[in-house]
Amino acid sequence: MSESTRYRGQVQHRLGVVGRYTLLVAMAVLSLAPLVWMLLSAFKPGAEIITDPFRFRVTTMTLDNFRTMLETVPLELGFRNTAIVVLAKGMLTMVFCPLAGFAFAKYEFPGKRLLFGTVLITLMLPTLVLLVPLLLEMSELGWVNSFPALILPGAVDAFGVFWMRQIVAAIPNELLDAGRVDGCGDLRLFYNVVLPVIRPGLAALAVLTFINIYNDFVWPVVVATDPEYQTLQVMLSTLSQRITTNQLGADWASVWGQLLAASTVAAIPVFVIFVLLQRHLIKGVMAGSLKG
């Protein structure tokens, strides 16, 4: 290979790297711009949000939007209900999805392929298709406007089972056979041998499960019409009505400011969880995408 050919190859490689990074930076800016605007606008007076939405001045920043919103809207109730649902539903997901994935990956039993195929089919069903049957079921059980209705449906979801099945399938059978030789039963084999190996996949499932449950809106808004059981996302959807009802003379400018303030507060847990666990999420995604 001549010197000129090698030089052109190096230039093309560097241009390709620069192009990829430029594209990634542009995508990051497009993704973060709305969030940054929301955060900065939450500290602006309501009138400025309407009249000059893209100008931010430090001298006019205020906490009035947060203070007024927290005084009139029971946002702590939404956080409490969401925390209960996230903890209970997330615990069920993290216990039963790995067990089901372990069974589908490493055991043979009658109807295994049919059952797993049924699980995969449910992934293709839109959520709206399941709303009416689930709501009728909750009504028959007397669980409408209750935490069991918010927690149990979808706690062991098809994605979690499929994800953990893919993670567990990558574990060598020889490792499991060695555990059986040492006298491990099924549950002990899962706890002592499988769990330590699939920790990255479990961490990724935990992050995805938290985000999914925390941001869930459609099912809670259908099954929890009582304000006592409304989750944070449902409460945010009715925030403008609550503000105009509880604050006499509130104009749309102040409503917008408080809406942005409430959305900023609601986004904090997701941001914190993602920042703290992003390394585990990436490792888990890579572990689930490779089968060796």
Short mmCIF file of C-alpha atoms in Angstrom, two decimals:
data_model
loop_
_atom_site.label_atom_id
_atom_site.label_comp_id
_atom_site.label_asym_id
_atom_site.label_seq_id
_atom_site.Cartn_x
_atom_site.Cartn_y
_atom_site.Cartn_z
CA MET A 1 0.00 0.00 0.00
CA SER A 2 1.45 3.36 -1.05
CA GLU A 3 1.93 6.27 1.32
CA SER A 4 -0.72 8.38 -0.45
CA THR A 5 -3.30 5.58 -0.25
CA ARG A 6 -2.61 5.11 3.45
CA TYR A 7 -2.92 8.86 4.02
CA ARG A 8 -6.26 9.02 2.20
CA GLY A 9 -7.51 6.10 4.29
CA GLN A 10 -6.55 7.86 7.51
CA VAL A 11 -8.25 11.08 6.38
CA GLN A 12 -11.43 9.22 5.45
CA HIS A 13 -11.43 7.43 8.80
CA ARG A 14 -11.01 10.69 10.70
CA LEU A 15 -13.74 12.37 8.66
CA GLY A 16 -16.01 9.43 9.40
CA VAL A 17 -15.34 9.71 13.14
CA VAL A 18 -15.95 13.47 13.07
CA GLY A 19 -19.16 12.95 11.12
CA ARG A 20 -20.46 10.34 13.57
CA TYR A 21 -19.69 12.47 16.60
CA THR A 22 -21.24 15.52 14.93
CA LEU A 23 -24.41 13.55 14.27
CA LEU A 24 -24.50 12.29 17.87
CA VAL A 25 -24.00 15.80 19.25
CA ALA A 26 -26.77 17.15 17.01
CA MET A 27 -29.14 14.39 18.14
CA ALA A 28 -28.25 15.04 21.79
CA VAL A 29 -28.96 18.77 21.38
CA LEU A 30 -32.31 18.07 19.73
CA SER A 31 -33.24 15.65 22.51
CA LEU A 32 -32.13 17.85 25.41
CA ALA A 33 -33.35 21.22 24.09
CA PRO A 34 -37.01 20.75 25.20
CA LEU A 35 -35.91 19.59 28.66
CA VAL A 36 -33.52 22.52 29.10
CA TRP A 37 -36.23 24.93 27.94
CA MET A 38 -38.71 23.42 30.42
CA LEU A 39 -36.23 23.68 33.28
CA LEU A 40 -35.29 27.29 32.57
CA SER A 41 -38.87 28.37 31.86
CA ALA A 42 -40.02 26.94 35.19
CA PHE A 43 -38.02 29.71 36.89
CA LYS A 44 -39.43 32.51 34.71
CA PRO A 45 -42.44 34.67 35.56
CA GLY A 46 -45.56 33.39 33.84
CA ALA A 47 -45.93 36.50 31.68
CA GLU A 48 -42.43 36.10 30.22
CA ILE A 49 -43.12 32.49 29.23
CA ILE A 50 -45.95 33.70 26.98
CA THR A 51 -44.48 36.94 25.67
CA ASP A 52 -40.80 35.96 25.32
CA PRO A 53 -40.49 32.15 25.53
CA PHE A 54 -36.91 31.81 24.25
CA ARG A 55 -35.22 34.53 26.28
CA PHE A 56 -33.83 33.77 29.72
CA ARG A 57 -32.63 36.45 32.11
CA VAL A 58 -31.05 35.65 35.46
CA THR A 59 -32.38 38.87 36.98
CA THR A 60 -36.02 37.85 36.49
CA MET A 61 -35.75 34.21 37.63
CA THR A 62 -38.08 33.34 40.50
CA LEU A 63 -39.33 30.41 42.58
CA ASP A 64 -42.91 31.69 42.59
CA ASN A 65 -44.08 29.02 40.13
CA PHE A 66 -42.85 26.22 42.41
CA ARG A 67 -44.10 27.88 45.59
CA THR A 68 -47.59 28.59 44.30
CA MET A 69 -47.95 25.19 42.66
CA LEU A 70 -46.94 23.29 45.81
CA GLU A 71 -49.33 25.35 47.93
CA THR A 72 -52.40 24.53 45.84
CA VAL A 73 -51.70 21.11 44.29
CA PRO A 74 -51.22 17.95 46.44
CA LEU A 75 -48.18 16.87 44.46
CA GLU A 76 -46.85 14.94 47.44
CA LEU A 77 -49.91 12.65 47.21
CA GLY A 78 -49.04 11.86 43.59
CA PHE A 79 -45.45 11.09 44.57
CA ARG A 80 -46.62 8.87 47.43
CA ASN A 81 -49.01 6.86 45.24
CA THR A 82 -46.42 6.54 42.49
CA ALA A 83 -43.78 5.39 44.98
CA ILE A 84 -46.12 2.69 46.33
CA VAL A 85 -46.90 1.44 42.82
CA VAL A 86 -43.26 1.56 41.67
CA LEU A 87 -41.96 -0.32 44.72
CA ALA A 88 -44.67 -3.01 44.81
CA LYS A 89 -45.00 -3.55 41.07
CA GLY A 90 -41.27 -3.31 40.52
CA MET A 91 -40.62 -5.90 43.23
CA LEU A 92 -43.03 -8.35 41.56
CA THR A 93 -41.35 -7.74 38.22
CA MET A 94 -37.84 -8.24 39.57
CA VAL A 95 -38.80 -11.48 41.34
CA PHE A 96 -40.99 -13.30 38.83
CA CYS A 97 -39.59 -12.19 35.46
CA PRO A 98 -36.09 -13.62 36.14
CA LEU A 99 -37.64 -16.86 37.42
CA ALA A 100 -39.83 -17.17 34.32
CA GLY A 101 -36.88 -16.32 32.07
CA PHE A 102 -34.79 -18.98 33.82
CA ALA A 103 -37.50 -21.61 33.28
CA PHE A 104 -37.94 -20.75 29.59
CA ALA A 105 -34.19 -20.66 28.94
CA LYS A 106 -32.89 -23.71 30.81
CA TYR A 107 -35.75 -26.17 31.28
CA GLU A 108 -37.81 -28.36 28.98
CA PHE A 109 -41.47 -28.92 29.79
CA PRO A 110 -44.64 -29.71 27.82
CA GLY A 111 -46.00 -26.71 25.91
CA LYS A 112 -42.88 -24.63 26.50
CA ARG A 113 -42.63 -23.27 22.95
CA LEU A 114 -46.37 -22.63 22.72
CA LEU A 115 -46.39 -20.80 26.03
CA PHE A 116 -43.34 -18.71 25.17
CA GLY A 117 -44.84 -17.92 21.76
CA THR A 118 -47.99 -16.72 23.52
CA VAL A 119 -45.87 -14.47 25.72
CA LEU A 120 -44.21 -13.00 22.62
CA ILE A 121 -47.56 -12.44 20.94
CA THR A 122 -48.72 -10.31 23.86
CA LEU A 123 -45.81 -7.97 23.10
CA MET A 124 -47.51 -7.10 19.82
CA LEU A 125 -50.86 -6.22 21.40
CA PRO A 126 -51.48 -2.48 21.86
CA THR A 127 -52.22 -1.43 25.41
CA LEU A 128 -55.59 -0.02 24.37
CA VAL A 129 -56.77 -3.49 23.31
CA LEU A 130 -56.35 -4.76 26.88
CA LEU A 131 -57.93 -1.81 28.70
CA VAL A 132 -61.57 -2.91 28.53
CA PRO A 133 -61.01 -6.58 29.53
CA LEU A 134 -58.71 -5.54 32.39
CA LEU A 135 -61.12 -2.87 33.61
CA LEU A 136 -64.01 -5.37 33.58
CA GLU A 137 -61.87 -7.82 35.51
CA MET A 138 -60.91 -5.20 38.10
CA SER A 139 -64.59 -4.24 38.42
CA GLU A 140 -65.63 -7.84 39.05
CA LEU A 141 -62.94 -8.16 41.72
CA GLY A 142 -63.97 -4.86 43.30
CA TRP A 143 -60.50 -3.42 42.80
CA VAL A 144 -61.34 -0.24 40.87
CA ASN A 145 -59.79 2.75 42.65
CA SER A 146 -57.40 0.64 44.67
CA PHE A 147 -53.69 -0.11 44.77
CA PRO A 148 -54.08 -3.79 43.72
CA ALA A 149 -55.58 -2.59 40.43
CA LEU A 150 -52.62 -0.28 39.89
CA ILE A 151 -50.01 -2.85 40.88
CA LEU A 152 -51.00 -6.35 39.76
CA PRO A 153 -51.95 -5.97 36.05
CA GLY A 154 -48.75 -6.01 34.02
CA ALA A 155 -46.48 -6.68 37.00
CA VAL A 156 -45.04 -9.74 35.23
CA ASP A 157 -44.96 -8.36 31.71
CA ALA A 158 -43.97 -10.08 28.49
CA PHE A 159 -40.98 -7.82 27.86
CA GLY A 160 -39.46 -8.61 31.25
CA VAL A 161 -39.87 -12.35 30.73
CA PHE A 162 -38.41 -12.17 27.21
CA TRP A 163 -35.52 -9.97 28.36
CA MET A 164 -34.53 -12.25 31.20
CA ARG A 165 -34.91 -15.33 29.01
CA GLN A 166 -32.35 -13.87 26.59
CA ILE A 167 -29.99 -12.99 29.45
CA VAL A 168 -30.20 -16.41 31.11
CA ALA A 169 -29.88 -18.26 27.79
CA ALA A 170 -26.31 -16.92 27.48
CA ILE A 171 -25.23 -18.77 30.64
CA PRO A 172 -23.29 -21.96 29.75
CA ASN A 173 -25.13 -25.14 30.65
CA GLU A 174 -21.88 -26.51 32.05
CA LEU A 175 -22.02 -23.89 34.81
CA LEU A 176 -25.49 -25.06 35.82
CA ASP A 177 -24.43 -28.71 35.66
CA ALA A 178 -21.55 -27.93 38.03
CA GLY A 179 -24.04 -26.41 40.47
CA ARG A 180 -26.24 -29.51 40.28
CA VAL A 181 -23.23 -31.73 40.94
CA ASP A 182 -22.60 -29.69 44.11
CA GLY A 183 -26.14 -30.54 45.25
CA CYS A 184 -28.01 -27.37 44.30
CA GLY A 185 -31.75 -27.65 43.86
CA ASP A 186 -33.63 -25.51 41.33
CA LEU A 187 -34.15 -22.44 43.53
CA ARG A 188 -30.70 -22.65 45.07
CA LEU A 189 -29.20 -23.03 41.61
CA PHE A 190 -31.02 -19.89 40.52
CA TYR A 191 -30.02 -17.92 43.61
CA ASN A 192 -26.39 -19.03 43.94
CA VAL A 193 -25.36 -19.56 40.32
CA VAL A 194 -27.68 -17.67 37.96
CA LEU A 195 -28.31 -14.42 39.86
CA PRO A 196 -24.64 -13.41 40.25
CA VAL A 197 -24.11 -13.88 36.50
CA ILE A 198 -27.19 -11.94 35.32
CA ARG A 199 -26.75 -8.90 37.57
CA PRO A 200 -26.10 -6.50 34.64
CA GLY A 201 -29.29 -7.67 32.95
CA LEU A 202 -31.21 -7.32 36.22
CA ALA A 203 -29.91 -3.79 36.68
CA ALA A 204 -31.03 -2.84 33.17
CA LEU A 205 -34.44 -4.42 33.77
CA ALA A 206 -34.74 -2.48 37.04
CA VAL A 207 -34.06 0.84 35.30
CA LEU A 208 -36.43 0.12 32.42
CA THR A 209 -39.12 -1.12 34.82
CA PHE A 210 -38.84 1.99 36.98
CA ILE A 211 -39.12 4.33 33.99
CA ASN A 212 -42.03 2.36 32.53
CA ILE A 213 -44.05 2.27 35.77
CA TYR A 214 -43.19 5.85 36.74
CA ASN A 215 -44.30 7.22 33.36
CA ASP A 216 -47.36 4.98 32.98
CA PHE A 217 -50.45 7.07 32.32
CA VAL A 218 -53.08 5.16 30.32
CA TRP A 219 -53.88 2.39 32.81
CA PRO A 220 -53.80 4.56 35.99
CA VAL A 221 -56.06 7.20 34.45
CA VAL A 222 -58.61 4.50 33.57
CA VAL A 223 -58.63 2.47 36.79
CA ALA A 224 -57.99 5.20 39.39
CA THR A 225 -60.57 7.95 39.04
CA ASP A 226 -60.52 8.67 42.78
CA PRO A 227 -58.01 11.50 43.48
CA GLU A 228 -56.85 9.56 46.55
CA TYR A 229 -55.29 6.91 44.29
CA GLN A 230 -54.10 9.02 41.38
CA THR A 231 -50.47 8.59 40.42
CA LEU A 232 -48.17 11.49 39.62
CA GLN A 233 -48.65 11.31 35.84
CA VAL A 234 -52.45 11.36 36.19
CA MET A 235 -52.24 14.27 38.58
CA LEU A 236 -50.05 16.19 36.13
CA SER A 237 -52.63 15.67 33.38
CA THR A 238 -55.29 17.44 35.48
CA LEU A 239 -52.92 20.05 36.89
CA SER A 240 -54.23 23.00 34.90
CA GLN A 241 -57.79 22.25 36.04
CA ARG A 242 -56.65 21.99 39.66
CA ILE A 243 -54.75 25.28 39.45
CA THR A 244 -57.62 27.22 37.89
CA THR A 245 -60.04 25.72 40.42
CA ASN A 246 -57.93 26.36 43.52
CA GLN A 247 -56.48 29.72 42.52
CA LEU A 248 -59.07 32.40 41.92
CA GLY A 249 -58.13 34.72 39.09
CA ALA A 250 -55.28 32.56 37.84
CA ASP A 251 -54.46 33.43 34.22
CA TRP A 252 -52.99 31.11 31.61
CA ALA A 253 -49.55 32.67 31.99
CA SER A 254 -49.31 31.65 35.65
CA VAL A 255 -50.86 28.26 34.85
CA TRP A 256 -48.15 27.59 32.27
CA GLY A 257 -45.44 28.54 34.74
CA GLN A 258 -46.80 26.17 37.36
CA LEU A 259 -47.25 23.38 34.82
CA LEU A 260 -43.60 23.66 33.85
CA ALA A 261 -42.57 23.76 37.50
CA ALA A 262 -44.56 20.61 38.28
CA SER A 263 -43.15 18.84 35.21
CA THR A 264 -39.62 19.77 36.29
CA VAL A 265 -40.19 18.34 39.77
CA ALA A 266 -41.70 15.16 38.28
CA ALA A 267 -38.72 14.68 35.96
CA ILE A 268 -36.16 14.76 38.79
CA PRO A 269 -36.52 11.09 39.95
CA VAL A 270 -36.15 9.74 36.40
CA PHE A 271 -33.12 11.93 35.78
CA VAL A 272 -31.46 10.89 39.06
CA ILE A 273 -32.10 7.17 38.49
CA PHE A 274 -30.77 7.34 34.94
CA VAL A 275 -27.62 9.24 35.92
CA LEU A 276 -26.86 6.86 38.81
CA LEU A 277 -27.57 3.65 36.90
CA GLN A 278 -26.73 4.50 33.29
CA ARG A 279 -23.54 2.40 33.41
CA HIS A 280 -25.50 -0.64 34.59
CA LEU A 281 -28.18 0.03 31.96
CA ILE A 282 -25.60 0.03 29.15
CA LYS A 283 -23.94 -3.12 30.48
CA GLY A 284 -27.30 -4.83 30.76
CA VAL A 285 -28.34 -3.87 27.25
CA MET A 286 -25.06 -5.19 25.88
CA ALA A 287 -25.46 -8.41 27.88
CA GLY A 288 -28.96 -8.88 26.50
CA SER A 289 -27.92 -8.26 22.91
CA LEU A 290 -25.15 -10.87 22.90
CA LYS A 291 -25.64 -14.60 23.29
CA GLY A 292 -22.48 -16.64 23.60
#
